[in-house]
Amino acid sequence: MPGGRRIAAVTDAHFDVAAGECLALIGESGCGKSVLASALLGLLPANARTAGEVRLGDLDLLAADERTLARTVRGRLIGLIPQSPAAHLTPVRTVRSHLEETVGTLTGTRGRAALRAAAVTAAERAAFPTDHLDRHPHELSGGLAQRAATALALVGDAPLLLADEPTTGLDRDLVDHTVDELRRHVDADDPDGTGRALLMITHDLMAAARIADRVAVMYAGRIVELTDAERFFGTAGPQHPYSRGLLQALPDRAFTPIPGMPPELGSLTDGCAFAPRCERATDACTALPPTTGGTACHHPHVPEDIRG
């Protein structure tokens, strides 16, 4: 950063996503979710630095060069539904042109008629209206741009799909259609039998509850809880106070916001970053909490039967 400053946008992120599984990554804006997704595809700014390993089969994505990422990974091994999809569409080309080129590149389809038919099929899969295929990105609403981006990401039937806020700008029926289609992508039989996986970054907890097998909660650049979706959204609920606060902010629950604001990533303390907003915080929280049972917290919520 200017002045030689460094900001740890994502720290100590440890998780896996198995074939046939959807992992929902949730958390407030600015916590590092999209940075993590960009790191997986080599799409970080030039001044960014990464360390560690990200394994997709035998390939370490962090060590891969740009040629490998461009020719082998993006679109083919990892599909991306980007945040702000309109900014990722070429402004001088129609949606049909985007889809036909993508279909031809990723599936080997040839011939004008075959490409047009495949583009229509891809649009219908994402509920993109086919009578809008000849429109340019600036002629699309936010919701239509979102559906166009989803259609493009699904074309290659990639083993791993990264969906960064895939339901932005959609009404509830279209949200349900989109997440159901993403779930079908995960559950479908693929030709080589290795299966498919989905990492979905979302603020929409209702969508996450509909599709996810597991939930990872990120706060201030760290994953503070990783647990089964059934437990997270069920009676037991999550263990981390921040996770519980996110759920309690929903309109169909307490509709109570978490007090305060997330910290600036450039001014984090050595201890628990959530402590200033947490009603359970004590002096112990001045130290970084250990991760126990998938939860990084000194004072996690534990069901009474477990306490006993």
mmCIF file of C-alpha atoms in Angstrom:
data_model
loop_
_atom_site.group_PDB
_atom_site.id
_atom_site.type_symbol
_atom_site.label_atom_id
_atom_site.label_comp_id
_atom_site.label_asym_id
_atom_site.label_seq_id
_atom_site.Cartn_x
_atom_site.Cartn_y
_atom_site.Cartn_z
ATOM 1 C CA MET A 1 0.000 0.000 0.000
ATOM 2 C CA PRO A 2 1.155 3.670 -0.219
ATOM 3 C CA GLY A 3 3.854 4.463 2.310
ATOM 4 C CA GLY A 4 5.003 0.857 2.467
ATOM 5 C CA ARG A 5 2.010 -0.305 4.529
ATOM 6 C CA ARG A 6 0.820 -3.891 4.255
ATOM 7 C CA ILE A 7 -2.720 -5.069 4.866
ATOM 8 C CA ALA A 8 -3.534 -8.713 5.545
ATOM 9 C CA ALA A 9 -6.816 -8.977 3.640
ATOM 10 C CA VAL A 10 -7.161 -12.734 4.295
ATOM 11 C CA THR A 11 -5.230 -14.599 6.993
ATOM 12 C CA ASP A 12 -4.992 -18.289 7.925
ATOM 13 C CA ALA A 13 -7.851 -19.429 5.709
ATOM 14 C CA HIS A 14 -8.046 -23.214 6.049
ATOM 15 C CA PHE A 15 -10.943 -25.080 4.424
ATOM 16 C CA ASP A 16 -11.797 -27.595 1.737
ATOM 17 C CA VAL A 17 -14.696 -28.038 -0.654
ATOM 18 C CA ALA A 18 -15.428 -31.600 -1.697
ATOM 19 C CA ALA A 19 -16.981 -32.821 -4.926
ATOM 20 C CA GLY A 20 -20.747 -32.803 -4.581
ATOM 21 C CA GLU A 21 -20.638 -30.100 -1.904
ATOM 22 C CA CYS A 22 -21.645 -26.458 -1.594
ATOM 23 C CA LEU A 23 -19.748 -24.324 0.913
ATOM 24 C CA ALA A 24 -21.337 -20.938 1.620
ATOM 25 C CA LEU A 25 -18.879 -18.210 2.656
ATOM 26 C CA ILE A 26 -20.666 -15.423 4.515
ATOM 27 C CA GLY A 27 -19.760 -12.246 6.378
ATOM 28 C CA GLU A 28 -20.164 -8.478 6.236
ATOM 29 C CA SER A 29 -18.806 -6.428 3.321
ATOM 30 C CA GLY A 30 -15.066 -5.838 3.410
ATOM 31 C CA CYS A 31 -14.175 -8.941 5.421
ATOM 32 C CA GLY A 32 -12.105 -10.517 2.631
ATOM 33 C CA LYS A 33 -14.507 -12.938 0.930
ATOM 34 C CA SER A 34 -14.055 -11.636 -2.622
ATOM 35 C CA VAL A 35 -10.312 -11.203 -2.127
ATOM 36 C CA LEU A 36 -10.104 -14.889 -1.274
ATOM 37 C CA ALA A 37 -12.036 -15.840 -4.422
ATOM 38 C CA SER A 38 -9.831 -13.600 -6.579
ATOM 39 C CA ALA A 39 -6.718 -15.226 -5.123
ATOM 40 C CA LEU A 40 -7.937 -18.659 -6.251
ATOM 41 C CA LEU A 41 -8.106 -17.465 -9.873
ATOM 42 C CA GLY A 42 -5.002 -15.280 -9.919
ATOM 43 C CA LEU A 43 -7.103 -12.132 -10.297
ATOM 44 C CA LEU A 44 -5.632 -10.054 -7.466
ATOM 45 C CA PRO A 45 -4.056 -6.644 -8.189
ATOM 46 C CA ALA A 46 -0.373 -6.578 -9.110
ATOM 47 C CA ASN A 47 0.656 -5.311 -5.655
ATOM 48 C CA ALA A 48 -0.967 -8.259 -3.870
ATOM 49 C CA ARG A 49 1.084 -11.092 -2.380
ATOM 50 C CA THR A 50 -0.110 -14.586 -1.518
ATOM 51 C CA ALA A 51 1.360 -17.395 0.546
ATOM 52 C CA GLY A 52 0.312 -20.939 1.273
ATOM 53 C CA GLU A 53 -1.281 -23.597 -0.923
ATOM 54 C CA VAL A 54 -4.545 -23.857 -2.812
ATOM 55 C CA ARG A 55 -4.943 -27.334 -4.262
ATOM 56 C CA LEU A 56 -7.304 -28.203 -7.079
ATOM 57 C CA GLY A 57 -6.446 -31.842 -7.647
ATOM 58 C CA ASP A 58 -2.685 -31.896 -8.192
ATOM 59 C CA LEU A 59 -2.503 -28.231 -9.232
ATOM 60 C CA ASP A 60 -1.414 -25.531 -6.767
ATOM 61 C CA LEU A 61 -3.351 -22.487 -7.924
ATOM 62 C CA LEU A 62 -1.169 -20.006 -6.026
ATOM 63 C CA ALA A 63 1.959 -21.325 -7.740
ATOM 64 C CA ALA A 64 0.424 -21.518 -11.246
ATOM 65 C CA ASP A 65 1.639 -19.045 -13.877
ATOM 66 C CA GLU A 66 -0.681 -16.797 -15.868
ATOM 67 C CA ARG A 67 -0.593 -19.035 -18.945
ATOM 68 C CA THR A 68 -1.780 -22.036 -16.923
ATOM 69 C CA LEU A 69 -4.491 -20.000 -15.235
ATOM 70 C CA ALA A 70 -5.715 -18.530 -18.532
ATOM 71 C CA ARG A 71 -5.516 -21.696 -20.676
ATOM 72 C CA THR A 72 -6.323 -24.422 -18.155
ATOM 73 C CA VAL A 73 -8.012 -23.062 -15.028
ATOM 74 C CA ARG A 74 -10.365 -20.154 -15.727
ATOM 75 C CA GLY A 75 -13.630 -21.334 -17.211
ATOM 76 C CA ARG A 76 -12.457 -24.911 -17.620
ATOM 77 C CA LEU A 77 -11.524 -26.042 -14.110
ATOM 78 C CA ILE A 78 -13.042 -23.095 -12.227
ATOM 79 C CA GLY A 79 -16.076 -21.146 -13.344
ATOM 80 C CA LEU A 80 -16.652 -17.667 -11.901
ATOM 81 C CA ILE A 81 -19.828 -15.708 -11.320
ATOM 82 C CA PRO A 82 -18.210 -12.353 -10.521
ATOM 83 C CA GLN A 83 -19.362 -9.681 -8.162
ATOM 84 C CA SER A 84 -20.572 -6.616 -10.161
ATOM 85 C CA PRO A 85 -21.166 -8.716 -13.310
ATOM 86 C CA ALA A 86 -21.866 -5.725 -15.589
ATOM 87 C CA ALA A 87 -18.258 -4.611 -15.103
ATOM 88 C CA HIS A 88 -17.028 -7.997 -16.344
ATOM 89 C CA LEU A 89 -19.034 -7.978 -19.580
ATOM 90 C CA THR A 90 -17.434 -6.466 -22.694
ATOM 91 C CA PRO A 91 -19.463 -3.295 -23.310
ATOM 92 C CA VAL A 92 -19.371 -3.414 -27.136
ATOM 93 C CA ARG A 93 -20.611 -6.993 -27.448
ATOM 94 C CA THR A 94 -24.075 -8.453 -27.028
ATOM 95 C CA VAL A 95 -24.968 -11.151 -24.540
ATOM 96 C CA ARG A 96 -25.432 -13.577 -27.452
ATOM 97 C CA SER A 97 -21.900 -12.821 -28.653
ATOM 98 C CA HIS A 98 -20.510 -13.444 -25.154
ATOM 99 C CA LEU A 99 -22.320 -16.757 -24.877
ATOM 100 C CA GLU A 100 -21.493 -18.022 -28.370
ATOM 101 C CA GLU A 101 -17.787 -17.294 -27.923
ATOM 102 C CA THR A 102 -17.749 -18.954 -24.500
ATOM 103 C CA VAL A 103 -19.625 -22.023 -25.759
ATOM 104 C CA GLY A 104 -17.268 -22.358 -28.723
ATOM 105 C CA THR A 105 -14.149 -22.001 -26.576
ATOM 106 C CA LEU A 106 -15.156 -24.261 -23.691
ATOM 107 C CA THR A 107 -17.237 -26.947 -25.401
ATOM 108 C CA GLY A 108 -15.794 -27.112 -28.925
ATOM 109 C CA THR A 109 -19.199 -26.470 -30.503
ATOM 110 C CA ARG A 110 -18.829 -25.327 -34.126
ATOM 111 C CA GLY A 111 -21.174 -23.934 -36.751
ATOM 112 C CA ARG A 112 -23.352 -20.840 -36.593
ATOM 113 C CA ALA A 113 -26.628 -22.680 -36.028
ATOM 114 C CA ALA A 114 -25.190 -24.925 -33.326
ATOM 115 C CA LEU A 115 -23.624 -21.981 -31.490
ATOM 116 C CA ARG A 116 -26.863 -19.993 -31.599
ATOM 117 C CA ALA A 117 -28.831 -22.950 -30.252
ATOM 118 C CA ALA A 118 -26.279 -23.551 -27.486
ATOM 119 C CA ALA A 119 -26.349 -19.871 -26.520
ATOM 120 C CA VAL A 120 -30.135 -20.025 -26.155
ATOM 121 C CA THR A 121 -29.862 -23.170 -24.019
ATOM 122 C CA ALA A 122 -27.249 -21.512 -21.796
ATOM 123 C CA ALA A 123 -29.440 -18.419 -21.370
ATOM 124 C CA GLU A 124 -32.488 -20.478 -20.432
ATOM 125 C CA ARG A 125 -30.457 -22.383 -17.855
ATOM 126 C CA ALA A 126 -29.880 -19.099 -15.976
ATOM 127 C CA ALA A 127 -33.398 -17.758 -16.640
ATOM 128 C CA PHE A 128 -32.000 -15.067 -18.943
ATOM 129 C CA PRO A 129 -34.778 -14.009 -21.364
ATOM 130 C CA THR A 130 -33.832 -15.083 -24.876
ATOM 131 C CA ASP A 131 -35.424 -11.987 -26.408
ATOM 132 C CA HIS A 132 -32.705 -9.944 -24.635
ATOM 133 C CA LEU A 133 -29.773 -11.879 -26.070
ATOM 134 C CA ASP A 134 -28.991 -9.191 -28.658
ATOM 135 C CA ARG A 135 -28.741 -6.449 -26.047
ATOM 136 C CA HIS A 136 -25.465 -4.891 -24.909
ATOM 137 C CA PRO A 137 -24.440 -4.793 -21.225
ATOM 138 C CA HIS A 138 -25.499 -1.153 -20.780
ATOM 139 C CA GLU A 139 -29.011 -2.135 -21.864
ATOM 140 C CA LEU A 140 -29.385 -4.657 -19.049
ATOM 141 C CA SER A 141 -30.684 -4.149 -15.539
ATOM 142 C CA GLY A 142 -28.544 -5.335 -12.654
ATOM 143 C CA GLY A 143 -30.598 -8.495 -12.363
ATOM 144 C CA LEU A 144 -30.293 -9.279 -16.077
ATOM 145 C CA ALA A 145 -26.529 -8.717 -15.981
ATOM 146 C CA GLN A 146 -26.396 -11.103 -13.034
ATOM 147 C CA ARG A 147 -28.249 -13.777 -14.975
ATOM 148 C CA ALA A 148 -26.009 -13.265 -18.017
ATOM 149 C CA ALA A 149 -22.920 -13.766 -15.837
ATOM 150 C CA THR A 150 -24.444 -16.906 -14.333
ATOM 151 C CA ALA A 151 -25.173 -18.308 -17.788
ATOM 152 C CA LEU A 152 -21.562 -17.689 -18.852
ATOM 153 C CA ALA A 153 -20.137 -19.319 -15.718
ATOM 154 C CA LEU A 154 -22.215 -22.483 -16.160
ATOM 155 C CA VAL A 155 -21.291 -23.074 -19.810
ATOM 156 C CA GLY A 156 -18.104 -25.039 -19.134
ATOM 157 C CA ASP A 157 -19.598 -27.236 -16.378
ATOM 158 C CA ALA A 158 -16.378 -26.625 -14.442
ATOM 159 C CA PRO A 159 -15.437 -28.960 -11.550
ATOM 160 C CA LEU A 160 -15.369 -25.952 -9.199
ATOM 161 C CA LEU A 161 -17.722 -22.987 -9.416
ATOM 162 C CA LEU A 162 -16.995 -19.743 -7.546
ATOM 163 C CA ALA A 163 -20.189 -17.745 -7.197
ATOM 164 C CA ASP A 164 -19.556 -14.294 -5.737
ATOM 165 C CA GLU A 165 -22.920 -12.816 -4.708
ATOM 166 C CA PRO A 166 -24.788 -14.697 -7.481
ATOM 167 C CA THR A 167 -28.236 -13.491 -6.351
ATOM 168 C CA THR A 168 -27.584 -9.727 -6.313
ATOM 169 C CA GLY A 169 -30.381 -7.762 -7.972
ATOM 170 C CA LEU A 170 -32.748 -10.729 -8.225
ATOM 171 C CA ASP A 171 -36.239 -11.003 -6.788
ATOM 172 C CA ARG A 172 -37.016 -13.943 -4.496
ATOM 173 C CA ASP A 173 -38.331 -16.265 -7.211
ATOM 174 C CA LEU A 174 -35.236 -15.708 -9.339
ATOM 175 C CA VAL A 175 -32.999 -16.135 -6.293
ATOM 176 C CA ASP A 176 -34.560 -19.537 -5.712
ATOM 177 C CA HIS A 177 -34.234 -20.449 -9.395
ATOM 178 C CA THR A 178 -30.561 -19.407 -9.454
ATOM 179 C CA VAL A 179 -29.505 -21.272 -6.323
ATOM 180 C CA ASP A 180 -31.468 -24.340 -7.430
ATOM 181 C CA GLU A 181 -29.606 -24.287 -10.757
ATOM 182 C CA LEU A 182 -26.293 -23.942 -8.938
ATOM 183 C CA ARG A 183 -27.284 -26.904 -6.781
ATOM 184 C CA ARG A 184 -28.108 -28.919 -9.897
ATOM 185 C CA HIS A 185 -24.647 -28.064 -11.218
ATOM 186 C CA VAL A 186 -23.111 -29.561 -8.074
ATOM 187 C CA ASP A 187 -25.342 -32.626 -8.026
ATOM 188 C CA ALA A 188 -25.172 -33.460 -11.754
ATOM 189 C CA ASP A 189 -23.159 -36.413 -12.985
ATOM 190 C CA ASP A 190 -20.140 -35.208 -14.946
ATOM 191 C CA PRO A 191 -18.477 -37.263 -17.695
ATOM 192 C CA ASP A 192 -15.236 -38.065 -15.854
ATOM 193 C CA GLY A 193 -17.004 -38.997 -12.620
ATOM 194 C CA THR A 194 -14.965 -36.675 -10.395
ATOM 195 C CA GLY A 195 -17.937 -34.551 -9.334
ATOM 196 C CA ARG A 196 -18.367 -30.794 -8.979
ATOM 197 C CA ALA A 197 -18.149 -28.362 -6.102
ATOM 198 C CA LEU A 198 -19.464 -24.874 -5.357
ATOM 199 C CA LEU A 199 -18.016 -22.086 -3.237
ATOM 200 C CA MET A 200 -20.757 -19.482 -2.890
ATOM 201 C CA ILE A 201 -19.982 -16.076 -1.403
ATOM 202 C CA THR A 202 -23.184 -14.445 -0.271
ATOM 203 C CA HIS A 203 -24.906 -11.995 2.033
ATOM 204 C CA ASP A 204 -28.210 -13.771 1.421
ATOM 205 C CA LEU A 205 -28.523 -16.180 4.330
ATOM 206 C CA MET A 206 -31.855 -17.491 3.041
ATOM 207 C CA ALA A 207 -30.132 -18.512 -0.199
ATOM 208 C CA ALA A 208 -27.303 -20.088 1.782
ATOM 209 C CA ALA A 209 -29.787 -22.057 3.877
ATOM 210 C CA ARG A 210 -31.441 -23.336 0.697
ATOM 211 C CA ILE A 211 -28.281 -24.599 -1.010
ATOM 212 C CA ALA A 212 -25.337 -25.028 1.366
ATOM 213 C CA ASP A 213 -23.965 -28.212 2.896
ATOM 214 C CA ARG A 214 -21.553 -26.271 5.108
ATOM 215 C CA VAL A 215 -21.137 -22.634 6.104
ATOM 216 C CA ALA A 216 -17.902 -20.703 6.637
ATOM 217 C CA VAL A 217 -18.150 -17.353 8.423
ATOM 218 C CA MET A 218 -15.476 -14.732 7.761
ATOM 219 C CA TYR A 219 -14.757 -11.699 9.911
ATOM 220 C CA ALA A 220 -11.924 -9.185 9.437
ATOM 221 C CA GLY A 221 -10.041 -11.444 7.062
ATOM 222 C CA ARG A 222 -10.283 -14.647 9.111
ATOM 223 C CA ILE A 223 -12.649 -17.597 9.014
ATOM 224 C CA VAL A 224 -14.105 -17.595 12.517
ATOM 225 C CA GLU A 225 -16.481 -20.536 12.137
ATOM 226 C CA LEU A 226 -16.855 -23.514 9.815
ATOM 227 C CA THR A 227 -19.773 -25.817 10.464
ATOM 228 C CA ASP A 228 -22.544 -27.901 8.901
ATOM 229 C CA ALA A 229 -25.368 -25.862 7.411
ATOM 230 C CA GLU A 230 -27.954 -27.996 9.217
ATOM 231 C CA ARG A 231 -26.430 -27.055 12.551
ATOM 232 C CA PHE A 232 -25.832 -23.420 11.573
ATOM 233 C CA PHE A 233 -29.430 -22.752 10.551
ATOM 234 C CA GLY A 234 -30.996 -25.267 12.923
ATOM 235 C CA THR A 235 -32.052 -25.200 16.573
ATOM 236 C CA ALA A 236 -28.519 -25.474 17.950
ATOM 237 C CA GLY A 237 -27.303 -22.592 15.830
ATOM 238 C CA PRO A 238 -23.703 -21.492 15.309
ATOM 239 C CA GLN A 239 -21.226 -21.195 18.168
ATOM 240 C CA HIS A 240 -19.396 -17.964 17.331
ATOM 241 C CA PRO A 241 -21.113 -14.804 18.690
ATOM 242 C CA TYR A 242 -20.611 -13.059 15.340
ATOM 243 C CA SER A 243 -22.283 -15.898 13.452
ATOM 244 C CA ARG A 244 -25.224 -15.799 15.834
ATOM 245 C CA GLY A 245 -25.419 -12.029 15.396
ATOM 246 C CA LEU A 246 -25.708 -12.414 11.625
ATOM 247 C CA LEU A 247 -28.643 -14.777 12.042
ATOM 248 C CA GLN A 248 -30.349 -12.581 14.645
ATOM 249 C CA ALA A 249 -30.209 -9.647 12.223
ATOM 250 C CA LEU A 250 -32.552 -11.444 9.807
ATOM 251 C CA PRO A 251 -36.105 -10.061 9.519
ATOM 252 C CA ASP A 252 -37.637 -13.469 10.281
ATOM 253 C CA ARG A 253 -35.607 -13.726 13.498
ATOM 254 C CA ALA A 254 -34.909 -10.958 16.011
ATOM 255 C CA PHE A 255 -34.213 -8.332 13.288
ATOM 256 C CA THR A 256 -31.523 -6.946 15.620
ATOM 257 C CA PRO A 257 -28.357 -5.566 13.984
ATOM 258 C CA ILE A 258 -24.904 -6.296 15.357
ATOM 259 C CA PRO A 259 -23.782 -3.144 17.192
ATOM 260 C CA GLY A 260 -20.818 -1.172 15.896
ATOM 261 C CA MET A 261 -18.934 -1.485 12.627
ATOM 262 C CA PRO A 262 -16.375 -3.981 11.289
ATOM 263 C CA PRO A 263 -12.764 -2.897 11.930
ATOM 264 C CA GLU A 264 -10.433 -1.512 9.291
ATOM 265 C CA LEU A 265 -8.153 -4.293 8.096
ATOM 266 C CA GLY A 266 -5.176 -1.957 8.386
ATOM 267 C CA SER A 267 -5.702 -1.342 12.100
ATOM 268 C CA LEU A 268 -6.458 -4.761 13.572
ATOM 269 C CA THR A 269 -5.437 -5.540 17.134
ATOM 270 C CA ASP A 270 -3.510 -8.662 18.154
ATOM 271 C CA GLY A 271 -6.547 -10.243 19.781
ATOM 272 C CA CYS A 272 -10.042 -11.147 18.631
ATOM 273 C CA ALA A 273 -11.154 -8.606 16.022
ATOM 274 C CA PHE A 274 -14.814 -9.038 17.001
ATOM 275 C CA ALA A 275 -14.251 -8.321 20.711
ATOM 276 C CA PRO A 276 -15.189 -4.583 20.556
ATOM 277 C CA ARG A 277 -18.652 -5.559 19.268
ATOM 278 C CA CYS A 278 -19.139 -8.700 21.370
ATOM 279 C CA GLU A 279 -21.200 -8.850 24.570
ATOM 280 C CA ARG A 280 -19.298 -11.980 25.667
ATOM 281 C CA ALA A 281 -15.826 -10.385 25.433
ATOM 282 C CA THR A 282 -13.451 -10.570 28.418
ATOM 283 C CA ASP A 283 -9.784 -9.829 29.023
ATOM 284 C CA ALA A 284 -8.981 -13.199 27.421
ATOM 285 C CA CYS A 285 -10.081 -11.752 24.082
ATOM 286 C CA THR A 286 -7.005 -9.535 23.915
ATOM 287 C CA ALA A 287 -5.233 -12.688 22.645
ATOM 288 C CA LEU A 288 -6.006 -14.320 19.316
ATOM 289 C CA PRO A 289 -8.516 -17.111 19.990
ATOM 290 C CA PRO A 290 -7.715 -20.725 19.145
ATOM 291 C CA THR A 291 -9.844 -22.594 16.629
ATOM 292 C CA THR A 292 -11.620 -25.410 18.438
ATOM 293 C CA GLY A 293 -14.218 -27.566 16.756
ATOM 294 C CA GLY A 294 -14.305 -25.221 13.766
ATOM 295 C CA THR A 295 -14.894 -22.080 15.872
ATOM 296 C CA ALA A 296 -12.272 -19.416 16.628
ATOM 297 C CA CYS A 297 -13.569 -17.936 19.873
ATOM 298 C CA HIS A 298 -12.594 -17.778 23.553
ATOM 299 C CA HIS A 299 -16.253 -17.862 24.628
ATOM 300 C CA PRO A 300 -18.272 -19.831 22.051
ATOM 301 C CA HIS A 301 -21.949 -20.605 22.586
ATOM 302 C CA VAL A 302 -22.194 -24.227 23.668
ATOM 303 C CA PRO A 303 -25.529 -26.076 24.032
ATOM 304 C CA GLU A 304 -26.395 -27.003 27.595
ATOM 305 C CA ASP A 305 -26.295 -30.723 26.871
ATOM 306 C CA ILE A 306 -22.686 -30.376 25.692
ATOM 307 C CA ARG A 307 -21.765 -28.345 28.791
ATOM 308 C CA GLY A 308 -23.175 -31.103 30.944
#
